[in-house]
Amino acid sequence: MNVASVFASLVGAPHVRAADRPRIGDRVPDAIVCPASAEEVAACVSAARRERVAIVPSGGGSKLHWGNPVDAERVILLSLARLRGTGGLDADEGIARVPAGEPIDELFRAAAAVGRRAAFEPLHEGATVGGTIAADPVGPGYGLDRRLRDELLGLRVVLANGEIARMGGAVVKNVTGFDLVRLLCGSHGTLGVITEATVRLRARPEVTRVLARDEPDAERAFADAAALRELPGELTGAALAAGHGGLRLLWRLEGREASVQELETRVPGEDSGGSWSSVQRGIGSARLAPDSGRVRVRLGARPSDTAALWDTMLRIAGAPAPRIALPLGGVVFADVPLDALHEVQAHVHRSGWGMQVEGLPVELAQSLDAFGAPPAGHALHATLLCRFDPDFVLSPGRFVRKIDAHP
Amino acid sequence: MWRRRGGREGASGRYASSSDAKRFAARLRALPGVTEVLDTGADRFAYECDGLAILRGNPLAIAFPDSAEGVQGIVRACGEAGVPFVARGAGTGLSGGATPMGGAVIVECSRMDRILSIDATNRTATVQPGVVNADLSAAVAPLGLGFAPDPSSQAACTIGGNVAENSGGAHTLKRGTTSAHVLSLEVVLPDGALVELGRRDGHAHGYDLRGVFVGSEGTLGILTAATVRLVPRPEEVSTLLVGFPSLGAACQAVSDVIASGVLPSALELMDDRTIAAIEASVYAAGYPRDVRALLLVELDGSAAAVACERREVERIAAARGAIEVRVARDEAERLAFWRARKSAFGALGRVAPDLYVHDAVVPRTRLPDVVERINRAAAARGIRIANLLHAGDGNLHPNIAFDRRDADEAERVRRVGEDILRICVDAGGVLSGEHGIGLEKRYAMPLLFEEHELEPMRWVHDAFDPEDRCNPGKVIPEPRACREGDPRRRGDDARGES
């Protein structure tokens, strides 16, 4: 029985289609399967295990170029795009129960309509709730406020054994058993297929103001950026962006009108409302074109080392490479020439920094791990993965190589 | 919930004789990095329980390491001898998480109490597990920083315990629980290996083992150092007491405050019995006595933001029929308000020989209904409850003062505890918000999770501790088949005091 017919019997033939182009990095999946419910997802996972077909779950597909190549002879892309709906918003309670395939933008719109906001930062075009949780991307508020995983309350997950399990709950404080919600967040679809998430909603700020100023040189830019840290909680994001004329510092203030106005006088800048989306989209850009000869790399270090990260990228990869820095989170996004990638990785490893390659070309996949050096105690991570997915059904090979490798 | 089980566990746990136990204690004493080992009957008696005194175990010995090397030595020695072990900090836990089961060795971490480094630039500190929560905040206060989690026991509880329980506290509402404030953990695994979970710079990759270790109640390994986030002290703080004629009105005000967009750093609720207990104690702070419910609201941030939000809270309080609104006039009065609130458990403990502090969470909008149902259920069993709530989080602490020497009363208290959990789960809530499952609520986990939903927790546990040596008998119940097949299942060897 071919792969498509196996899944067509589970989700209906109209919801199984052939892939016309590479969809999972450079890999063309054997089929794209679109279940409509958690139960159909569970049936697909069980069938995949039985038929020895790998599954790569996908929401909007905006981050499918992340990670390492799939290590399986046959693979389907399990699209969760039919798991939609914003009917689970409870503005009074301040929580939203959202199907995994719901686009972040739609969640934002629905929450805004009732005066609320979720902790997702709209970064990647078309990104969904489930995909964002699975990939746990870094946004411009990183290092300032709580991360997405701290605002996640519960998940509904299809496990590799085909069971549907609830994790966490629908309350804002919970220590009932192990925190599997945090474990699933950022697990890149290897521990289970997220079908629904319960997230905390916060009140929308009264005002949002984005200020900016051009910086005369990099040293001053990073010093000014570090000084922003002294602003109180209304500071919800800061970025340094490389442009044609040098570096531009942008920062976002959100809160009460009177408070934001007062903070604007403390650190003067020009109103730059529209520029923030360029920061968000700059961070969440799609895979760089293969003919550009570059890949997007995310580097991480202590906030005080952000300038060093930037300088290192400049030295090794040249002036256009570092694009955006998140100075309060210790993050630099750089578009690194392919021929400089090994040197960047070696330097990052020596310095004890972190590195993630977004869009690792298949020709470099043998010599580089998209996630950089393995984490300390990677054997424990690998043991955990074997417990969750002993048959390597879920995104095999896609995660950190020392963790996600067939024994 | 505690139950009386047949017989008391052997004094030496898995050891056949007391002389064997003595020899093992001597072996621990000789390990490098171990400063002391206690093993007399009196010493072991003192360590039979943690803050949940109604459940007791029987430790083989109590070992005091002063370093990761010492912890590794103890864990390896226990592994070779087939003896379980359990880490303990200040012993302030309220779910029996540090109660020694199966003749476990207690690894007493209170002497690992050094702040190893403070990085003011990056706002982090690396500390040993025995550092007292309040001591850390005091140490970094001159830098304008603090450690956000602030459980009521913060003057005694340790960072190791906070990590084990994912502790919260009054200021969780705005700043999150311990997990949001931990970057990396140095941990001795149950096989004796030393690993780092997470990264000190916050840029960890791989699975979030840091996240799953926090709140695992000492069942996955023993913490030997933690790198935690520090938060800046707010520019302005304003603390209000708002008295209401009913608990329902106070709960409605809480929902209104959250809905208005105000995010207080704390939003605490006390009922009249709690207020009366506090005001009758040495912690009296002049709380109004003629109200049925009292909100303690703390706002922080920039001066302009705090001024705006205070006006909003005062408007909501008036709209909900507040009897009294009192703003702390100065820092001394603010601290007095808090000292009284944080001493509530102590004050309630004066009312009777024993105090059973419950902990559960429900959706915040269900609080009035749930509190009412709990009070009714308790009254039906002839039990009086004093309520203390982290109301902004939907986190309830129904407190029952009782005398465990009265077997009938103790049994009724036990049953009320079960009622509370069922009421909270029925309302869409969970079994614990900050005290953990420990020994106390392990039996109740199937109320919330199906058997197949407990399995992933067992997979996590098996990955860390395949031989089940590390704090056995806690958190996750045995698979149903084992529970039904073995009446003396693991974890049931706790001595109930009912």
mmCIF file of N, CA and C in Angstrom, chain B residues 415-452:
data_model
loop_
_atom_site.group_PDB
_atom_site.id
_atom_site.type_symbol
_atom_site.label_atom_id
_atom_site.label_comp_id
_atom_site.label_asym_id
_atom_site.label_seq_id
_atom_site.Cartn_x
_atom_site.Cartn_y
_atom_site.Cartn_z
ATOM 1 N N ARG B 415 -11.275 13.813 55.209
ATOM 2 C CA ARG B 415 -12.341 13.737 54.202
ATOM 3 C C ARG B 415 -12.612 15.116 53.581
ATOM 4 N N VAL B 416 -12.518 16.145 54.388
ATOM 5 C CA VAL B 416 -12.699 17.493 53.832
ATOM 6 C C VAL B 416 -11.603 17.780 52.792
ATOM 7 N N GLY B 417 -10.408 17.321 53.082
ATOM 8 C CA GLY B 417 -9.313 17.489 52.126
ATOM 9 C C GLY B 417 -9.651 16.861 50.785
ATOM 10 N N GLU B 418 -10.221 15.683 50.833
ATOM 11 C CA GLU B 418 -10.630 15.027 49.582
ATOM 12 C C GLU B 418 -11.748 15.808 48.903
ATOM 13 N N ASP B 419 -12.685 16.307 49.720
ATOM 14 C CA ASP B 419 -13.777 17.122 49.157
ATOM 15 C C ASP B 419 -13.205 18.329 48.411
ATOM 16 N N ILE B 420 -12.233 18.984 49.038
ATOM 17 C CA ILE B 420 -11.654 20.194 48.441
ATOM 18 C C ILE B 420 -11.074 19.889 47.064
ATOM 19 N N LEU B 421 -10.333 18.812 46.990
ATOM 20 C CA LEU B 421 -9.710 18.477 45.705
ATOM 21 C C LEU B 421 -10.761 18.177 44.649
ATOM 22 N N ARG B 422 -11.800 17.436 45.030
ATOM 23 C CA ARG B 422 -12.847 17.105 44.050
ATOM 24 C C ARG B 422 -13.568 18.364 43.582
ATOM 25 N N ILE B 423 -13.858 19.241 44.514
ATOM 26 C CA ILE B 423 -14.550 20.492 44.148
ATOM 27 C C ILE B 423 -13.696 21.298 43.172
ATOM 28 N N CYS B 424 -12.407 21.370 43.458
ATOM 29 C CA CYS B 424 -11.518 22.168 42.593
ATOM 30 C C CYS B 424 -11.367 21.536 41.215
ATOM 31 N N VAL B 425 -11.214 20.224 41.168
ATOM 32 C CA VAL B 425 -11.084 19.552 39.864
ATOM 33 C C VAL B 425 -12.387 19.693 39.075
ATOM 34 N N ASP B 426 -13.528 19.541 39.769
ATOM 35 C CA ASP B 426 -14.831 19.718 39.099
ATOM 36 C C ASP B 426 -14.953 21.102 38.485
ATOM 37 N N ALA B 427 -14.337 22.085 39.114
ATOM 38 C CA ALA B 427 -14.435 23.474 38.645
ATOM 39 C C ALA B 427 -13.404 23.783 37.556
ATOM 40 N N GLY B 428 -12.700 22.758 37.091
ATOM 41 C CA GLY B 428 -11.700 22.979 36.042
ATOM 42 C C GLY B 428 -10.336 23.319 36.601
ATOM 43 N N GLY B 429 -10.141 23.048 37.879
ATOM 44 C CA GLY B 429 -8.876 23.392 38.517
ATOM 45 C C GLY B 429 -7.894 22.236 38.562
ATOM 46 N N VAL B 430 -6.830 22.431 39.331
ATOM 47 C CA VAL B 430 -5.778 21.422 39.459
ATOM 48 C C VAL B 430 -5.473 21.186 40.939
ATOM 49 N N LEU B 431 -4.658 20.162 41.193
ATOM 50 C CA LEU B 431 -4.470 19.695 42.564
ATOM 51 C C LEU B 431 -3.541 20.569 43.390
ATOM 52 N N SER B 432 -2.654 21.277 42.731
ATOM 53 C CA SER B 432 -1.703 22.092 43.494
ATOM 54 C C SER B 432 -1.198 23.267 42.669
ATOM 55 N N GLY B 433 -1.071 24.401 43.333
ATOM 56 C CA GLY B 433 -0.538 25.579 42.659
ATOM 57 C C GLY B 433 0.886 25.881 43.040
ATOM 58 N N GLU B 434 1.288 25.439 44.252
ATOM 59 C CA GLU B 434 2.651 25.769 44.679
ATOM 60 C C GLU B 434 3.210 24.842 45.749
ATOM 61 N N HIS B 435 2.409 24.037 46.372
ATOM 62 C CA HIS B 435 2.926 23.145 47.414
ATOM 63 C C HIS B 435 3.388 21.803 46.855
ATOM 64 N N GLY B 436 2.911 21.455 45.671
ATOM 65 C CA GLY B 436 3.313 20.198 45.059
ATOM 66 C C GLY B 436 2.401 19.038 45.448
ATOM 67 N N ILE B 437 2.662 17.916 44.813
ATOM 68 C CA ILE B 437 1.874 16.703 45.034
ATOM 69 C C ILE B 437 2.478 15.886 46.175
ATOM 70 N N GLY B 438 3.798 15.725 46.100
ATOM 71 C CA GLY B 438 4.521 15.028 47.159
ATOM 72 C C GLY B 438 3.918 13.690 47.489
ATOM 73 N N LEU B 439 3.814 13.457 48.785
ATOM 74 C CA LEU B 439 3.215 12.235 49.296
ATOM 75 C C LEU B 439 1.716 12.451 49.495
ATOM 76 N N GLU B 440 1.388 13.685 49.818
ATOM 77 C CA GLU B 440 0.038 14.025 50.245
ATOM 78 C C GLU B 440 -1.029 13.763 49.180
ATOM 79 N N LYS B 441 -0.752 14.183 47.938
ATOM 80 C CA LYS B 441 -1.812 14.154 46.926
ATOM 81 C C LYS B 441 -1.541 13.153 45.819
ATOM 82 N N ARG B 442 -0.557 12.324 46.013
ATOM 83 C CA ARG B 442 -0.232 11.351 44.969
ATOM 84 C C ARG B 442 -1.447 10.494 44.646
ATOM 85 N N TYR B 443 -2.181 10.144 45.688
ATOM 86 C CA TYR B 443 -3.359 9.299 45.498
ATOM 87 C C TYR B 443 -4.386 9.970 44.600
ATOM 88 N N ALA B 444 -4.349 11.328 44.576
ATOM 89 C CA ALA B 444 -5.389 12.071 43.872
ATOM 90 C C ALA B 444 -5.051 12.364 42.416
ATOM 91 N N MET B 445 -3.848 12.043 41.992
ATOM 92 C CA MET B 445 -3.465 12.368 40.602
ATOM 93 C C MET B 445 -4.445 11.789 39.580
ATOM 94 N N PRO B 446 -4.984 10.580 39.794
ATOM 95 C CA PRO B 446 -5.957 10.068 38.812
ATOM 96 C C PRO B 446 -7.259 10.868 38.764
ATOM 97 N N LEU B 447 -7.494 11.734 39.741
ATOM 98 C CA LEU B 447 -8.658 12.618 39.637
ATOM 99 C C LEU B 447 -8.513 13.562 38.447
ATOM 100 N N LEU B 448 -7.280 13.901 38.150
ATOM 101 C CA LEU B 448 -7.011 14.908 37.127
ATOM 102 C C LEU B 448 -6.532 14.292 35.816
ATOM 103 N N PHE B 449 -5.725 13.258 35.931
ATOM 104 C CA PHE B 449 -5.109 12.686 34.729
ATOM 105 C C PHE B 449 -5.560 11.246 34.520
ATOM 106 N N GLU B 450 -5.809 10.926 33.257
ATOM 107 C CA GLU B 450 -6.070 9.535 32.894
ATOM 108 C C GLU B 450 -4.757 8.763 33.005
ATOM 109 N N GLU B 451 -4.901 7.454 33.079
ATOM 110 C CA GLU B 451 -3.708 6.603 33.213
ATOM 111 C C GLU B 451 -2.688 6.882 32.088
ATOM 112 N N HIS B 452 -3.185 7.004 30.848
ATOM 113 C CA HIS B 452 -2.247 7.199 29.732
ATOM 114 C C HIS B 452 -1.635 8.600 29.757
#
